[in-house]
Amino acid sequence: MNQAIRRAPSRQAPETVLTLSPDAGRLTGRVALVTGGGRGAGRAHARLLALRGAAVAIVDIDADVARETAAEIEQTGGRATALSADITRRDLAERVIYEAAECFGSLDILVHNAGLMYSLTGLENTDDANFDQLLSINVHAPLHLTRAALPWLRKSGAPRVIFINSQWGQVPDGHSYGYMVAKAAQLGLMKTMAREFVGEGILVNAVTPGAILTRMVPDEYIAGEQKAIPLGRLAHPEEIASTVAFLASDEAAFIAGQAIPVNGGALVVGI
């Protein structure tokens, strides 16, 4: 018996289609704040965001390196200011948000990059103070900063919150308890923020790098890590910064609550 074939009703194409201009990746007119922006990967994030046209507030516990990076950006024609504070303290985190927004008149992009060296220890040798410190910089600091920044983000035409997490927040290595737990908790914080604020147009995401060629990676660790990574090397800070700049741009206007791996294929082979 022949049966009539039921066809699903066709979906009409949207009346308007977003067309990205050749300058969609540009950040001209936007203001970014980068924590831990004085050196390493944070410095690369700040420099690239400035190169794309954003004014950048560089926050670092080390005032000297924050000033050096800001000066370098200004020497190449960018706009930058240097701020120094212990952002694990709520009052100081609120202060740097206020100072950055007052300096440039707005705040559009938060890059939660600040981090600490982790200790390679098992559970029995995990130091309580180190554990608490890692939770403070990875969880408490971005919580304080984002909460303080909400009034400005809500006024932004393209608000972004970007966490610099780690592949070890997704796949623990069996030791380094403070670092692994802090990064996993940070991903939970990111996803919770993403769900709460996506309806307001505030896009919250994370980049989850593998090992990066910065001072946080001990020299004795590099050779073994390079052998394990399918691409055969560690990431350069600028390779992580390019993903940060993408998430900050109009090209990422439909991405929310995602943890984007940038690790040379490390997760493919389970490291």
One Martini backbone bead per residue (centre of mass of N, CA, C, O) as a GRO file, in nm:
protein
  271
    1MET     BB    1   0.095   0.038   0.024
    2ASN     BB    2   0.053   0.356  -0.034
    3GLN     BB    3   0.215   0.628   0.122
    4ALA     BB    4   0.223   0.918   0.244
    5ILE     BB    5   0.459   1.167   0.253
    6ARG     BB    6   0.594   1.328   0.515
    7ARG     BB    7   0.667   1.665   0.537
    8ALA     BB    8   0.848   1.892   0.654
    9PRO     BB    9   0.839   2.199   0.722
   10SER     BB   10   0.966   2.464   0.598
   11ARG     BB   11   1.223   2.685   0.662
   12GLN     BB   12   1.260   2.998   0.685
   13ALA     BB   13   1.447   3.235   0.604
   14PRO     BB   14   1.587   3.484   0.715
   15GLU     BB   15   1.546   3.813   0.646
   16THR     BB   16   1.825   3.838   0.787
   17VAL     BB   17   2.179   3.857   0.725
   18LEU     BB   18   2.479   3.828   0.847
   19THR     BB   19   2.734   4.065   0.762
   20LEU     BB   20   3.067   4.062   0.729
   21SER     BB   21   3.318   4.255   0.743
   22PRO     BB   22   3.656   4.297   0.687
   23ASP     BB   23   3.648   4.428   1.005
   24ALA     BB   24   3.534   4.216   1.219
   25GLY     BB   25   3.814   4.171   1.389
   26ARG     BB   26   3.787   4.438   1.490
   27LEU     BB   27   3.829   4.674   1.800
   28THR     BB   28   3.731   4.944   1.752
   29GLY     BB   29   3.624   5.120   2.047
   30ARG     BB   30   3.728   4.920   2.250
   31VAL     BB   31   3.749   4.775   2.586
   32ALA     BB   32   4.016   4.620   2.766
   33LEU     BB   33   4.083   4.364   3.018
   34VAL     BB   34   4.401   4.236   3.150
   35THR     BB   35   4.510   3.985   3.333
   36GLY     BB   36   4.833   3.935   3.353
   37GLY     BB   37   4.951   4.163   3.123
   38GLY     BB   38   5.280   4.198   3.162
   39ARG     BB   39   5.321   3.887   3.079
   40GLY     BB   40   5.333   3.661   2.856
   41ALA     BB   41   5.026   3.582   2.758
   42GLY     BB   42   4.902   3.852   2.852
   43ARG     BB   43   5.076   4.029   2.672
   44ALA     BB   44   4.975   3.910   2.405
   45HIS     BB   45   4.682   3.989   2.438
   46ALA     BB   46   4.721   4.295   2.468
   47ARG     BB   47   4.870   4.346   2.199
   48LEU     BB   48   4.653   4.233   2.003
   49LEU     BB   49   4.413   4.403   2.089
   50ALA     BB   50   4.555   4.668   2.018
   51LEU     BB   51   4.611   4.603   1.718
   52ARG     BB   52   4.285   4.577   1.669
   53GLY     BB   53   4.194   4.865   1.849
   54ALA     BB   54   4.209   4.841   2.146
   55ALA     BB   55   4.176   4.938   2.458
   56VAL     BB   56   4.413   4.877   2.737
   57ALA     BB   57   4.397   4.718   3.051
   58ILE     BB   58   4.671   4.650   3.264
   59VAL     BB   59   4.683   4.382   3.493
   60ASP     BB   60   4.919   4.368   3.773
   61ILE     BB   61   5.104   4.289   4.048
   62ASP     BB   62   5.327   4.406   3.858
   63ALA     BB   63   5.381   4.728   3.788
   64ASP     BB   64   5.624   4.731   3.592
   65VAL     BB   65   5.516   4.535   3.367
   66ALA     BB   66   5.262   4.694   3.309
   67ARG     BB   67   5.407   4.954   3.213
   68GLU     BB   68   5.575   4.829   2.986
   69THR     BB   69   5.338   4.727   2.811
   70ALA     BB   70   5.192   4.996   2.782
   71ALA     BB   71   5.428   5.147   2.648
   72GLU     BB   72   5.453   4.967   2.400
   73ILE     BB   73   5.172   5.020   2.287
   74GLU     BB   74   5.203   5.332   2.263
   75GLN     BB   75   5.457   5.326   2.070
   76THR     BB   76   5.254   5.174   1.842
   77GLY     BB   77   4.964   5.351   1.874
   78GLY     BB   78   4.826   5.275   2.126
   79ARG     BB   79   4.600   5.204   2.403
   80ALA     BB   80   4.706   5.241   2.752
   81THR     BB   81   4.694   5.096   3.087
   82ALA     BB   82   4.820   5.075   3.424
   83LEU     BB   83   4.750   4.818   3.674
   84SER     BB   84   4.766   4.752   4.037
   85ALA     BB   85   4.661   4.435   4.194
   86ASP     BB   86   4.484   4.231   4.422
   87ILE     BB   87   4.224   4.046   4.271
   88THR     BB   88   4.135   3.862   4.523
   89ARG     BB   89   4.028   4.130   4.612
   90ARG     BB   90   3.737   4.285   4.592
   91ASP     BB   91   3.810   4.588   4.628
   92LEU     BB   92   4.043   4.584   4.409
   93ALA     BB   93   3.881   4.481   4.173
   94GLU     BB   94   3.680   4.716   4.168
   95ARG     BB   95   3.890   4.937   4.121
   96VAL     BB   96   4.003   4.849   3.839
   97ILE     BB   97   3.740   4.867   3.692
   98TYR     BB   98   3.686   5.164   3.742
   99GLU     BB   99   3.954   5.278   3.626
  100ALA     BB  100   3.925   5.167   3.340
  101ALA     BB  101   3.648   5.293   3.269
  102GLU     BB  102   3.731   5.589   3.330
  103CYS     BB  103   3.968   5.616   3.133
  104PHE     BB  104   3.782   5.515   2.857
  105GLY     BB  105   3.445   5.511   2.916
  106SER     BB  106   3.466   5.188   2.911
  107LEU     BB  107   3.356   4.824   2.890
  108ASP     BB  108   3.387   4.505   2.694
  109ILE     BB  109   3.656   4.335   2.789
  110LEU     BB  110   3.736   4.028   2.954
  111VAL     BB  111   4.058   3.892   3.068
  112HIS     BB  112   4.117   3.590   3.241
  113ASN     BB  113   4.469   3.529   3.303
  114ALA     BB  114   4.555   3.504   3.574
  115GLY     BB  115   4.832   3.320   3.729
  116LEU     BB  116   4.994   3.017   3.855
  117MET     BB  117   5.213   2.818   3.967
  118TYR     BB  118   5.236   2.478   3.977
  119SER     BB  119   5.243   2.188   4.173
  120LEU     BB  120   5.400   1.861   4.159
  121THR     BB  121   5.157   1.699   4.341
  122GLY     BB  122   5.015   1.505   4.549
  123LEU     BB  123   4.786   1.476   4.789
  124GLU     BB  124   4.981   1.441   5.043
  125ASN     BB  125   5.157   1.716   4.929
  126THR     BB  126   4.943   1.921   4.955
  127ASP     BB  127   4.917   2.260   4.989
  128ASP     BB  128   4.692   2.463   5.134
  129ALA     BB  129   4.788   2.746   5.049
  130ASN     BB  130   4.818   2.684   4.747
  131PHE     BB  131   4.530   2.594   4.697
  132ASP     BB  132   4.394   2.863   4.782
  133GLN     BB  133   4.546   3.047   4.582
  134LEU     BB  134   4.441   2.914   4.319
  135LEU     BB  135   4.143   2.971   4.375
  136SER     BB  136   4.163   3.278   4.395
  137ILE     BB  137   4.277   3.343   4.100
  138ASN     BB  138   4.062   3.151   3.933
  139VAL     BB  139   3.783   3.241   4.093
  140HIS     BB  140   3.759   3.498   4.266
  141ALA     BB  141   3.866   3.713   4.071
  142PRO     BB  142   3.657   3.678   3.831
  143LEU     BB  143   3.414   3.725   4.008
  144HIS     BB  144   3.475   4.013   4.100
  145LEU     BB  145   3.520   4.146   3.820
  146THR     BB  146   3.253   4.076   3.677
  147ARG     BB  147   3.061   4.201   3.878
  148ALA     BB  148   3.183   4.492   3.852
  149ALA     BB  149   3.140   4.502   3.521
  150LEU     BB  150   2.832   4.486   3.448
  151PRO     BB  151   2.746   4.782   3.397
  152TRP     BB  152   2.931   4.804   3.140
  153LEU     BB  153   2.850   4.552   2.978
  154ARG     BB  154   2.545   4.640   2.948
  155LYS     BB  155   2.646   4.897   2.761
  156SER     BB  156   2.753   4.722   2.553
  157GLY     BB  157   2.764   4.610   2.213
  158ALA     BB  158   3.019   4.378   2.286
  159PRO     BB  159   3.023   4.164   2.524
  160ARG     BB  160   3.315   4.013   2.697
  161VAL     BB  161   3.416   3.691   2.845
  162ILE     BB  162   3.756   3.564   2.906
  163PHE     BB  163   3.901   3.259   2.970
  164ILE     BB  164   4.211   3.132   3.093
  165ASN     BB  165   4.273   2.817   3.094
  166SER     BB  166   4.290   2.451   3.061
  167GLN     BB  167   4.332   2.127   2.973
  168TRP     BB  168   4.344   2.045   3.291
  169GLY     BB  169   4.037   2.119   3.339
  170GLN     BB  170   3.949   1.851   3.166
  171VAL     BB  171   4.238   1.680   3.201
  172PRO     BB  172   4.378   1.533   3.439
  173ASP     BB  173   4.717   1.434   3.565
  174GLY     BB  174   4.714   1.323   3.889
  175HIS     BB  175   4.806   1.606   3.984
  176SER     BB  176   4.805   1.916   4.082
  177TYR     BB  177   4.548   1.991   4.256
  178GLY     BB  178   4.510   2.296   4.264
  179TYR     BB  179   4.511   2.347   3.958
  180MET     BB  180   4.294   2.148   3.858
  181VAL     BB  181   4.060   2.242   4.041
  182ALA     BB  182   4.062   2.541   3.963
  183LYS     BB  183   4.009   2.498   3.656
  184ALA     BB  184   3.746   2.343   3.687
  185ALA     BB  185   3.598   2.565   3.845
  186GLN     BB  186   3.625   2.782   3.627
  187LEU     BB  187   3.446   2.640   3.419
  188GLY     BB  188   3.193   2.653   3.594
  189LEU     BB  189   3.184   2.958   3.608
  190MET     BB  190   3.164   3.016   3.309
  191LYS     BB  191   2.897   2.856   3.250
  192THR     BB  192   2.721   3.009   3.451
  193MET     BB  193   2.757   3.287   3.327
  194ALA     BB  194   2.665   3.220   3.043
  195ARG     BB  195   2.373   3.144   3.121
  196GLU     BB  196   2.288   3.411   3.264
  197PHE     BB  197   2.401   3.634   3.019
  198VAL     BB  198   2.313   3.564   2.725
  199GLY     BB  199   2.036   3.722   2.723
  200GLU     BB  200   2.218   4.004   2.730
  201GLY     BB  201   2.483   3.950   2.535
  202ILE     BB  202   2.687   3.811   2.724
  203LEU     BB  203   2.989   3.662   2.633
  204VAL     BB  204   3.103   3.345   2.762
  205ASN     BB  205   3.442   3.216   2.761
  206ALA     BB  206   3.704   2.973   2.676
  207VAL     BB  207   4.049   2.902   2.692
  208THR     BB  208   4.240   2.577   2.642
  209PRO     BB  209   4.544   2.535   2.694
  210GLY     BB  210   4.837   2.425   2.682
  211ALA     BB  211   5.147   2.446   2.665
  212ILE     BB  212   5.348   2.739   2.720
  213LEU     BB  213   5.601   2.971   2.628
  214THR     BB  214   5.673   3.029   2.953
  215ARG     BB  215   5.765   3.074   3.284
  216MET     BB  216   5.556   2.846   3.386
  217VAL     BB  217   5.751   2.656   3.225
  218PRO     BB  218   5.970   2.440   3.286
  219ASP     BB  219   6.250   2.336   3.130
  220GLU     BB  220   6.227   2.023   3.214
  221TYR     BB  221   5.929   2.001   3.073
  222ILE     BB  222   5.948   2.053   2.763
  223ALA     BB  223   6.061   1.798   2.622
  224GLY     BB  224   5.836   1.596   2.707
  225GLU     BB  225   5.594   1.759   2.595
  226GLN     BB  226   5.677   1.772   2.295
  227LYS     BB  227   5.658   1.461   2.248
  228ALA     BB  228   5.341   1.440   2.320
  229ILE     BB  229   5.277   1.641   2.108
  230PRO     BB  230   5.173   1.613   1.790
  231LEU     BB  231   5.324   1.890   1.690
  232GLY     BB  232   5.608   1.902   1.869
  233ARG     BB  233   5.508   2.155   2.052
  234LEU     BB  234   5.472   2.452   2.189
  235ALA     BB  235   5.311   2.728   2.251
  236HIS     BB  236   5.262   3.042   2.156
  237PRO     BB  237   5.119   3.314   2.286
  238GLU     BB  238   4.998   3.421   2.010
  239GLU     BB  239   4.813   3.163   1.961
  240ILE     BB  240   4.620   3.238   2.192
  241ALA     BB  241   4.553   3.535   2.125
  242SER     BB  242   4.394   3.481   1.861
  243THR     BB  243   4.150   3.354   2.010
  244VAL     BB  244   4.081   3.592   2.185
  245ALA     BB  245   4.029   3.794   1.955
  246PHE     BB  246   3.800   3.636   1.831
  247LEU     BB  247   3.606   3.635   2.083
  248ALA     BB  248   3.601   3.961   2.083
  249SER     BB  249   3.457   3.951   1.820
  250ASP     BB  250   3.209   3.943   1.573
  251GLU     BB  251   3.278   3.644   1.482
  252ALA     BB  252   3.170   3.550   1.795
  253ALA     BB  253   2.841   3.613   1.822
  254PHE     BB  254   2.762   3.269   1.857
  255ILE     BB  255   2.941   3.236   2.127
  256ALA     BB  256   2.866   3.027   2.422
  257GLY     BB  257   3.002   2.836   2.677
  258GLN     BB  258   3.300   2.780   2.574
  259ALA     BB  259   3.579   2.543   2.536
  260ILE     BB  260   3.876   2.623   2.369
  261PRO     BB  261   4.110   2.439   2.217
  262VAL     BB  262   4.485   2.503   2.237
  263ASN     BB  263   4.713   2.207   2.185
  264GLY     BB  264   4.822   2.040   1.930
  265GLY     BB  265   4.639   1.765   1.999
  266ALA     BB  266   4.644   1.657   2.297
  267LEU     BB  267   4.346   1.551   2.346
  268VAL     BB  268   4.351   1.326   2.131
  269VAL     BB  269   4.582   1.163   2.320
  270GLY     BB  270   4.521   1.229   2.639
  271ILE     BB  271   4.683   1.519   2.765
   0.00000   0.00000   0.00000
